[in-house]
Every structure is written in structure tokens, then in C-alpha cells.
Amino acid sequence: MSLPDTAYNMWTRGELDDFVHAPEGHRVEVIEGEIVVSPAPVVAHGNIVHHITRAMERAAFADPSFPWSARQMTNLSLLGIEQGYIPDLVVAEEHVFESAGEAEQMYLVADEIEMVVEVTSKDGAVYDRPPAEGRALRKPSKWSGYARVEIPYYLLVDRSPKIASTRLYSIPDAGTGAYLHSDTWAFGETVRLPEPFGVEIDTRRWTAWKD
């Protein structure tokens, strides 16, 4: 497919979806120059995102000084590396979302974000996970992109039956495009996000997808 401009530039202008004829409800992202079109998430996927959102809302209700808020399906422009993602969930200070909305911004940028959340699906999991060790990266990785722009935390919920766990990545290294630390919880365990969040997430109802 021949594009009139770079995929990233078209994405930032909101033109890419129409150009690639993405079906309604699909997510269009630019990952390492590759145009990735993903279908709308299944209900179980959406439930997990909802549970995480509710955990953040409960923390805010319990503590009026709690600064963090979560938004689903928000455009995120990775300036400097020319990639455009739509994370399942973005966590930032409430004023970031309010200011962006008032200014009619089409996307947020990395230095406004404290944490991104991705929940894997059967067809798109390879884009969310770290590159597999011991072989060349066959698909571009949002994990690497998030690290390269130094988003402090990346919460990855992997619904694969072989994994069925939640992992919080931290300490991003821009030079290598990698997160240097991670903490992991199996499905059923309580995810305890460290400061600056101090939030607990109940995962007892989370399930792996069926092969």
C-alpha cells in the first residue's frame, strides 16, 4: 500500500483509519512503522480493563488527594520515535486528561503518562510482550516503544493460558528500549501497585482465553 505521507504523520492527523479502510470499532496503530489494525476487544478483555479502572476510582474515592485517573482507548503519540499507540488504558494525573479535552487534543504524549496498561488478545499478544529472548524480533513491540520513550510503568495482563499473569514493568531504559525491572502476579492473586499508586487490584475473576 502506497501512502501519501508517513503512517505516523497520517495517524497524528487522524487520517490513517479511513485510508486503510479500518472497520468501525477497530484500533489502528503504528508500531515501528508497521500499520497494525486490531478488532474491538472481547468482553472478558474489557472486563479486566474495567476492573483496573474501578480500582483506580476506588483509590481516588478513598483519598481525595489521590492524583491518578485512568482512561480507556486514548491515543498516545510517541514523539521522537514516530509511533502511535492506543493502549487499553492510560493512567495519568486527572488534570492531564481535563486539559487535553479542553484543548481538543487528538492524543497525549509520553511525558504526560505515568502508566500504560495492555491486555493481550490471541492475535495481538506479540505486539504487547517483550521480544522473545534468543531470536530476532519478528514483530514490532509496544513494550520496547514504551520503554524507549520512558513511560515509568507498563502493566501487562497476559491472558494466554500458558501465562495467565499480570506483570508490572518499571525502570525504562531509553537506550536499549527495555524495562529493567518487573513484578509478576498469577491470575487469582492480588496485584499490588507500588507507590506512587499504592493501589490493589483483585484478579480473582480474571480468566485466560480459550484455545
XYZ file of N, CA and C in Angstrom:
633
model
N 0.846 -1.190 0.000
C 0.000 0.000 0.000
C 0.884 1.244 0.000
N 0.636 2.134 -0.944
C 1.400 3.373 -1.045
C 0.668 4.473 -0.289
N 1.383 5.090 0.647
C 0.795 6.143 1.460
C 1.236 7.508 0.959
N 0.367 8.518 1.039
C 0.761 9.864 0.615
C 1.715 10.543 1.588
N 1.858 10.010 2.789
C 2.742 10.548 3.818
C 3.152 9.378 4.696
N 3.982 9.613 5.701
C 4.330 8.510 6.591
C 3.093 8.067 7.370
N 3.083 6.803 7.753
C 1.949 6.279 8.517
C 1.770 7.060 9.814
N 2.871 7.395 10.451
C 2.795 8.140 11.715
C 2.173 9.512 11.510
N 2.620 10.250 10.493
C 2.061 11.580 10.256
C 0.564 11.512 9.971
N 0.159 10.513 9.199
C -1.264 10.354 8.903
C -2.034 9.978 10.167
N -1.412 9.170 11.024
C -2.053 8.786 12.286
C -2.275 10.007 13.177
N -1.262 10.878 13.270
C -1.388 12.060 14.134
C -2.460 13.016 13.633
N -2.724 13.005 12.341
C -3.759 13.880 11.777
C -5.137 13.211 11.760
N -5.200 11.970 12.189
C -6.472 11.253 12.206
C -6.927 10.780 10.843
N -5.979 10.625 9.907
C -6.323 10.241 8.538
C -6.108 8.765 8.241
N -5.357 8.075 9.094
C -4.918 6.728 8.749
C -6.068 5.722 8.757
N -6.989 5.849 9.700
C -8.095 4.895 9.791
C -8.877 4.817 8.479
N -9.231 5.982 7.938
C -10.001 5.999 6.697
C -9.179 5.493 5.522
N -7.892 5.820 5.511
C -7.050 5.433 4.378
C -6.913 3.915 4.281
N -6.806 3.242 5.423
C -6.661 1.779 5.401
C -8.013 1.074 5.457
N -9.096 1.859 5.457
C -10.459 1.307 5.471
C -10.667 0.387 6.671
N -10.248 0.865 7.830
C -10.421 0.070 9.048
C -11.903 -0.048 9.378
N -12.382 -1.253 9.678
C -13.787 -1.416 10.069
C -14.089 -0.615 11.332
N -15.326 -0.205 11.469
C -15.722 0.569 12.641
C -15.458 -0.219 13.919
N -14.907 0.465 14.921
C -14.605 -0.177 16.186
C -13.222 -0.781 16.270
N -12.502 -0.830 15.148
C -11.148 -1.375 15.150
C -10.147 -0.317 15.601
N -9.032 -0.776 16.129
C -7.968 0.092 16.600
C -6.840 0.083 15.569
N -6.412 1.273 15.154
C -5.327 1.399 14.171
C -4.128 2.046 14.859
N -2.987 1.352 14.847
C -1.778 1.846 15.493
C -0.604 1.777 14.526
N 0.419 2.547 14.822
C 1.672 2.499 14.061
C 2.755 2.042 15.013
N 3.254 0.820 14.795
C 4.236 0.209 15.683
C 5.499 -0.088 14.872
N 6.559 0.672 15.147
C 7.821 0.526 14.407
C 7.596 0.600 12.900
N 6.741 1.539 12.468
C 6.481 1.738 11.054
C 5.434 0.817 10.461
N 5.044 -0.210 11.195
C 4.038 -1.150 10.705
C 2.653 -0.685 11.129
N 1.705 -0.696 10.190
C 0.321 -0.358 10.493
C -0.359 -1.605 11.032
N -0.849 -1.517 12.262
C -1.465 -2.669 12.921
C -2.933 -2.344 13.193
N -3.819 -3.160 12.633
C -5.261 -2.974 12.798
C -5.790 -4.112 13.672
N -6.408 -3.760 14.783
C -6.886 -4.760 15.749
C -8.392 -4.641 15.920
N -9.096 -5.771 16.023
C -10.544 -5.719 16.241
C -10.882 -5.243 17.638
N -12.134 -4.892 17.840
C -12.595 -4.497 19.173
C -12.379 -5.654 20.142
N -12.030 -5.371 21.398
C -11.745 -6.439 22.358
C -12.987 -7.231 22.723
N -12.772 -8.493 23.114
C -13.873 -9.332 23.586
C -14.267 -8.880 24.988
N -15.405 -9.396 25.463
C -15.956 -8.940 26.743
C -15.007 -9.219 27.904
N -14.412 -10.428 27.947
C -13.509 -10.767 29.050
C -12.328 -9.804 29.108
N -11.832 -9.418 27.953
C -10.750 -8.442 27.859
C -11.205 -7.106 28.442
N -12.391 -6.655 28.010
C -12.917 -5.390 28.503
C -13.199 -5.404 29.995
N -13.602 -6.565 30.514
C -13.863 -6.659 31.951
C -12.601 -6.405 32.763
N -11.476 -6.927 32.299
C -10.215 -6.724 33.015
C -9.853 -5.243 33.034
N -9.986 -4.595 31.893
C -9.711 -3.160 31.831
C -10.633 -2.407 32.790
N -11.885 -2.814 32.838
C -12.854 -2.180 33.734
C -12.463 -2.378 35.196
N -12.023 -3.581 35.564
C -11.633 -3.843 36.951
C -10.453 -2.962 37.375
N -9.497 -2.784 36.468
C -8.351 -1.933 36.782
C -8.805 -0.481 36.948
N -9.686 -0.041 36.052
C -10.215 1.317 36.144
C -10.940 1.535 37.467
N -11.768 0.552 37.858
C -12.510 0.682 39.110
C -11.575 0.720 40.318
N -10.490 -0.023 40.272
C -9.530 0.008 41.377
C -8.934 1.406 41.530
N -8.632 2.055 40.399
C -8.120 3.423 40.464
C -9.189 4.380 40.986
N -10.427 4.167 40.586
C -11.515 5.034 41.048
C -11.752 4.875 42.546
N -11.666 3.644 43.042
C -11.850 3.419 44.481
C -10.759 4.112 45.281
N -9.525 4.075 44.764
C -8.422 4.745 45.455
C -8.658 6.249 45.513
N -9.170 6.806 44.425
C -9.444 8.242 44.391
C -10.590 8.603 45.341
N -11.579 7.727 45.440
C -12.705 7.983 46.337
C -12.251 7.933 47.799
N -11.349 6.991 48.098
C -10.886 6.834 49.482
C -9.944 7.947 49.909
N -9.228 8.546 48.950
C -8.242 9.580 49.264
C -8.404 10.735 48.280
N -9.015 11.832 48.687
C -9.227 12.963 47.781
C -7.938 13.526 47.183
N -6.787 13.260 47.814
C -5.524 13.766 47.278
C -4.907 12.823 46.239
N -5.525 11.664 46.026
C -5.022 10.715 45.042
C -5.076 11.361 43.655
N -3.932 11.524 42.979
C -3.921 12.330 41.752
C -4.243 11.573 40.477
N -4.263 10.228 40.520
C -4.265 9.444 39.287
C -5.667 9.139 38.789
N -5.769 9.141 37.465
C -7.023 8.800 36.816
C -6.703 7.912 35.616
N -7.668 7.113 35.188
C -7.453 6.173 34.084
C -8.462 6.439 32.973
N -8.000 6.299 31.729
C -8.870 6.458 30.567
C -8.606 5.309 29.589
N -9.690 4.808 29.001
C -9.566 3.732 28.036
C -9.401 4.278 26.623
N -8.665 3.524 25.800
C -8.558 3.754 24.360
C -8.222 5.205 24.022
N -7.177 5.729 24.657
C -6.711 7.092 24.411
C -5.506 7.067 23.481
N -5.534 7.899 22.441
C -4.402 7.964 21.527
C -3.158 8.461 22.261
N -2.033 7.785 22.008
C -0.764 8.145 22.631
C 0.300 8.273 21.553
N 0.798 9.477 21.353
C 1.828 9.727 20.353
C 3.210 9.626 20.980
N 4.044 8.762 20.422
C 5.410 8.594 20.913
C 6.321 9.488 20.083
N 6.339 10.758 20.455
C 7.164 11.726 19.749
C 8.630 11.324 19.820
N 9.356 11.596 18.768
C 10.778 11.269 18.738
C 11.058 9.932 18.090
N 10.147 8.969 18.247
C 10.333 7.678 17.577
C 9.194 7.420 16.591
N 8.310 8.386 16.425
C 7.255 8.380 15.410
C 6.441 7.094 15.416
N 5.826 6.829 16.560
C 4.916 5.713 16.687
C 3.632 6.208 17.340
N 2.524 5.595 16.992
C 1.240 5.980 17.530
C 0.498 4.780 18.071
N 0.275 4.760 19.374
C -0.371 3.627 20.028
C -1.727 4.034 20.608
N -2.560 3.034 20.828
C -3.816 3.230 21.555
C -3.846 2.182 22.658
N -3.265 2.463 23.820
C -3.249 1.486 24.907
C -4.663 1.150 25.380
N -4.804 -0.026 25.977
C -6.093 -0.374 26.556
C -6.477 0.604 27.658
N -5.465 1.079 28.385
C -5.716 2.012 29.480
C -4.497 2.905 29.658
N -4.752 4.179 29.915
C -3.700 5.148 30.199
C -3.947 5.727 31.586
N -2.910 5.797 32.396
C -3.020 6.369 33.739
C -2.151 7.624 33.803
N -2.773 8.716 34.174
C -2.077 9.999 34.297
C -2.791 10.816 35.364
N -2.253 11.977 35.686
C -2.929 12.856 36.624
C -4.206 13.403 35.978
N -5.221 13.576 36.792
C -6.535 13.990 36.292
C -6.454 15.253 35.444
N -5.619 16.191 35.840
C -5.568 17.458 35.111
C -5.039 17.282 33.698
N -4.249 16.231 33.461
C -3.733 15.965 32.113
C -4.888 15.683 31.158
N -5.796 14.814 31.572
C -6.939 14.485 30.724
C -7.865 15.682 30.543
N -8.097 16.418 31.628
C -9.002 17.557 31.541
C -8.438 18.636 30.610
N -7.158 18.919 30.742
C -6.532 19.939 29.885
C -6.541 19.517 28.425
N -6.242 18.241 28.171
C -6.236 17.735 26.794
C -7.630 17.800 26.188
N -8.638 17.475 26.997
C -10.002 17.545 26.498
C -10.440 18.959 26.179
N -10.097 19.886 27.059
C -10.466 21.284 26.824
C -9.778 21.847 25.585
N -8.562 21.365 25.308
C -7.815 21.843 24.145
C -8.145 21.056 22.876
N -9.061 20.076 22.986
C -9.429 19.229 21.844
C -8.213 18.536 21.236
N -7.287 18.101 22.085
C -6.118 17.381 21.589
C -6.520 16.011 21.048
N -5.851 15.593 19.968
C -6.136 14.289 19.373
C -5.423 13.165 20.097
N -4.357 13.514 20.845
C -3.586 12.476 21.520
C -2.831 13.071 22.695
N -2.390 12.182 23.577
C -1.474 12.554 24.649
C -0.059 12.187 24.225
N 0.933 12.697 24.978
C 2.327 12.356 24.703
C 2.927 11.684 25.930
N 4.052 11.020 25.715
C 4.597 10.110 26.720
C 4.923 10.784 28.047
N 5.442 12.008 28.013
C 5.866 12.621 29.271
C 4.688 13.067 30.137
N 3.457 12.895 29.637
C 2.268 13.184 30.435
C 1.748 11.931 31.147
N 2.313 10.774 30.814
C 1.757 9.490 31.227
C 2.600 8.863 32.338
N 1.941 8.305 33.349
C 2.649 7.591 34.411
C 2.632 6.083 34.187
N 1.539 5.567 33.628
C 1.461 4.122 33.391
C 0.554 3.832 32.204
N 0.927 2.829 31.418
C 0.068 2.311 30.364
C -0.288 0.873 30.713
N -1.454 0.439 30.261
C -1.926 -0.912 30.526
C -2.321 -1.560 29.203
N -1.857 -2.777 28.988
C -2.278 -3.565 27.834
C -2.760 -4.924 28.326
N -3.856 -5.405 27.736
C -4.374 -6.750 27.994
C -4.248 -7.520 26.688
N -3.587 -8.656 26.713
C -3.307 -9.361 25.470
C -4.548 -10.027 24.891
N -4.525 -10.188 23.579
C -5.521 -10.962 22.854
C -4.786 -12.012 22.030
N -5.510 -12.996 21.533
C -4.868 -14.092 20.801
C -4.036 -13.590 19.636
N -4.607 -12.700 18.844
C -3.944 -12.277 17.614
C -2.913 -11.171 17.820
N -3.048 -10.399 18.903
C -2.177 -9.242 19.059
C -1.179 -9.307 20.183
N -1.096 -10.442 20.887
C -0.240 -10.517 22.074
C 1.221 -10.228 21.764
N 1.679 -10.620 20.589
C 3.100 -10.447 20.249
C 3.488 -8.973 20.225
N 2.525 -8.094 19.959
C 2.836 -6.666 19.925
C 2.975 -6.075 21.325
N 2.387 -6.726 22.325
C 2.385 -6.193 23.688
C 3.528 -6.720 24.540
N 4.010 -7.916 24.230
C 5.023 -8.557 25.060
C 6.433 -8.078 24.722
N 7.392 -8.326 25.624
C 8.794 -8.076 25.289
C 9.228 -8.998 24.153
N 10.253 -8.617 23.415
C 10.800 -9.525 22.403
C 11.261 -10.826 23.054
N 11.001 -11.940 22.380
C 11.448 -13.225 22.907
C 12.970 -13.289 22.913
N 13.535 -13.844 23.964
C 14.981 -13.939 24.072
C 15.512 -15.030 23.147
N 16.706 -14.808 22.639
C 17.381 -15.835 21.860
C 17.051 -15.853 20.386
N 16.233 -14.905 19.915
C 15.955 -14.841 18.483
C 15.632 -13.394 18.120
N 15.716 -13.111 16.825
C 15.420 -11.768 16.352
C 13.938 -11.465 16.559
N 13.637 -10.222 16.785
C 12.259 -9.803 16.970
C 11.528 -9.898 15.638
N 10.522 -10.745 15.569
C 9.790 -10.938 14.321
C 8.690 -9.900 14.137
N 8.200 -9.387 15.243
C 7.165 -8.379 15.180
C 7.593 -7.179 16.017
N 7.178 -5.959 15.621
C 7.490 -4.798 16.451
C 6.792 -4.920 17.801
N 7.367 -4.297 18.810
C 6.868 -4.471 20.181
C 6.546 -3.133 20.821
N 5.302 -3.003 21.304
C 4.933 -1.810 22.047
C 5.693 -1.748 23.367
N 6.028 -2.895 23.928
C 6.835 -2.949 25.148
C 8.118 -2.149 24.955
N 8.784 -2.348 23.826
C 10.026 -1.622 23.549
C 9.759 -0.138 23.333
N 8.672 0.170 22.620
C 8.340 1.573 22.378
C 8.058 2.331 23.660
N 7.298 1.728 24.553
C 7.009 2.377 25.833
C 8.294 2.630 26.623
N 9.215 1.671 26.569
C 10.484 1.847 27.279
C 11.339 2.930 26.636
N 11.340 2.996 25.315
C 12.173 3.976 24.611
C 11.755 5.408 24.916
N 10.461 5.626 25.155
C 10.011 6.986 25.494
C 9.891 7.171 27.003
N 10.343 6.174 27.746
C 10.494 6.242 29.199
C 9.176 6.482 29.946
N 8.143 5.776 29.546
C 6.940 5.750 30.370
C 7.268 4.940 31.616
N 7.075 5.496 32.804
C 7.607 4.875 34.022
C 7.115 3.462 34.303
N 5.837 3.185 34.028
C 5.281 1.872 34.364
C 4.461 1.329 33.198
N 4.610 0.022 32.977
C 3.833 -0.675 31.955
C 3.236 -1.918 32.594
N 1.909 -1.948 32.698
C 1.205 -3.082 33.294
C 0.674 -3.956 32.165
N 1.171 -5.184 32.082
C 0.798 -6.112 31.024
C 0.014 -7.274 31.617
N -1.239 -7.395 31.211
C -2.087 -8.507 31.629
C -2.112 -9.503 30.476
N -1.515 -10.658 30.686
C -1.391 -11.639 29.602
C -2.396 -12.764 29.817
N -3.393 -12.847 28.924
C -4.473 -13.817 29.057
C -4.167 -15.156 28.399
N -2.964 -15.339 27.903
C -2.608 -16.639 27.337
C -2.737 -17.726 28.403
N -3.343 -18.890 28.080
C -3.443 -19.973 29.066
C -2.084 -20.441 29.574
N -1.046 -20.235 28.783
C 0.298 -20.650 29.194
C 0.945 -19.645 30.142
N 0.357 -18.462 30.263
C 0.960 -17.400 31.084
C 0.019 -16.973 32.206
N -1.179 -16.524 31.860
C -2.229 -16.151 32.821
C -1.668 -15.391 34.023
N -1.051 -14.271 33.731
C -0.453 -13.490 34.808
C -0.440 -12.012 34.446
N -0.193 -11.198 35.459
C -0.056 -9.758 35.298
C 1.363 -9.369 35.679
N 1.989 -8.560 34.846
C 3.367 -8.153 35.127
C 3.477 -6.640 35.050
N 4.064 -6.055 36.070
C 4.326 -4.619 36.094
C 5.787 -4.379 35.763
N 6.020 -3.723 34.646
C 7.379 -3.375 34.232
C 7.691 -1.960 34.699
N 8.932 -1.750 35.130
C 9.355 -0.432 35.593
C 10.833 -0.222 35.260
N 11.320 0.969 35.537
C 12.701 1.399 35.234
C 12.981 1.244 33.731
N 12.338 2.097 32.909
C 12.592 2.032 31.464
C 13.966 2.567 31.102
N 14.590 1.927 30.132
C 15.894 2.359 29.633
C 15.735 2.749 28.164
N 15.821 4.046 27.888
C 15.581 4.532 26.539
C 16.601 3.999 25.549
N 17.838 3.855 25.976
C 18.900 3.437 25.076
C 18.718 2.037 24.529
N 18.292 1.126 25.381
C 18.118 -0.267 24.956
C 16.679 -0.598 24.586
N 15.742 0.304 24.888
C 14.341 0.025 24.624
C 13.838 -1.133 25.452
N 14.186 -1.130 26.736
C 13.820 -2.244 27.609
C 13.475 -1.729 28.994
N 12.606 -2.462 29.686
C 12.346 -2.217 31.097
C 13.274 -3.108 31.911
N 13.893 -2.538 32.926
C 14.938 -3.240 33.662
C 14.429 -3.997 34.881
N 13.160 -3.784 35.249
C 12.626 -4.475 36.433
C 11.177 -4.870 36.170
N 10.750 -5.954 36.808
C 9.346 -6.343 36.702
C 8.915 -7.103 37.944
N 7.623 -7.027 38.239
C 6.982 -7.799 39.298
C 5.805 -8.531 38.676
N 5.574 -9.776 39.121
C 4.568 -10.615 38.475
C 3.596 -11.198 39.491
N 2.305 -11.266 39.087
C 1.263 -11.889 39.890
C 0.462 -12.841 39.007
N 0.229 -14.056 39.465
C -0.612 -15.001 38.741
C -2.068 -14.570 38.844
N -2.875 -14.962 37.871
C -4.303 -14.693 37.960
C -4.837 -15.313 39.249
N -5.653 -14.561 39.962
C -6.176 -15.003 41.254
C -5.503 -14.309 42.411
N -4.260 -13.861 42.201
C -3.548 -13.118 43.236
C -3.926 -11.638 43.167
N -3.716 -10.936 44.255
C -3.977 -9.501 44.292
C -2.773 -8.741 43.764
N -2.989 -7.958 42.727
C -1.925 -7.102 42.196
C -1.787 -5.900 43.106
N -0.584 -5.664 43.558
C -0.323 -4.517 44.436
C 0.631 -3.556 43.729
N 0.054 -2.501 43.187
C 0.873 -1.498 42.512
C 1.614 -0.675 43.549
N 2.918 -0.473 43.386
C 3.700 0.281 44.372
C 3.419 1.771 44.273
N 4.018 2.526 45.152
C 3.966 3.984 45.021
C 4.622 4.371 43.693
N 4.096 5.350 42.995
C 3.209 6.399 43.516
C 1.718 6.060 43.489
N 1.363 4.793 43.209
C -0.054 4.445 43.124
C -0.596 3.915 44.457
N 0.024 2.864 44.986
C -0.455 2.257 46.202
C -1.847 1.671 46.046
N -2.099 1.028 44.901
C -3.426 0.514 44.564
C -3.389 -1.007 44.520
N -4.453 -1.641 45.020
C -4.601 -3.093 44.940
C -5.681 -3.437 43.924
N -5.412 -4.483 43.123
C -6.339 -4.895 42.074
C -6.665 -6.373 42.273
N -7.931 -6.671 42.454
C -8.405 -8.044 42.647
C -8.495 -8.741 41.294
N -7.805 -9.861 41.114
C -7.800 -10.557 39.825
C -8.512 -11.912 39.886
N -9.292 -12.150 40.922
C -9.899 -13.472 41.083
C -10.863 -13.830 39.958
N -11.435 -12.832 39.292
C -12.380 -13.114 38.206
C -11.719 -13.094 36.821
N -10.419 -12.893 36.796
C -9.732 -12.844 35.503
C -9.483 -14.241 34.972
N -9.688 -14.425 33.685
C -9.533 -15.741 33.076
C -8.660 -15.668 31.832
N -8.030 -16.780 31.515
C -7.266 -16.897 30.277
C -8.240 -17.138 29.122
N -7.801 -16.788 27.931
C -8.635 -17.083 26.775
C -8.629 -18.601 26.516
N -9.628 -19.066 25.778
C -9.739 -20.495 25.490
C -9.095 -20.799 24.147
N -8.176 -21.754 24.133
C -7.501 -22.130 22.896
C -8.463 -22.831 21.943
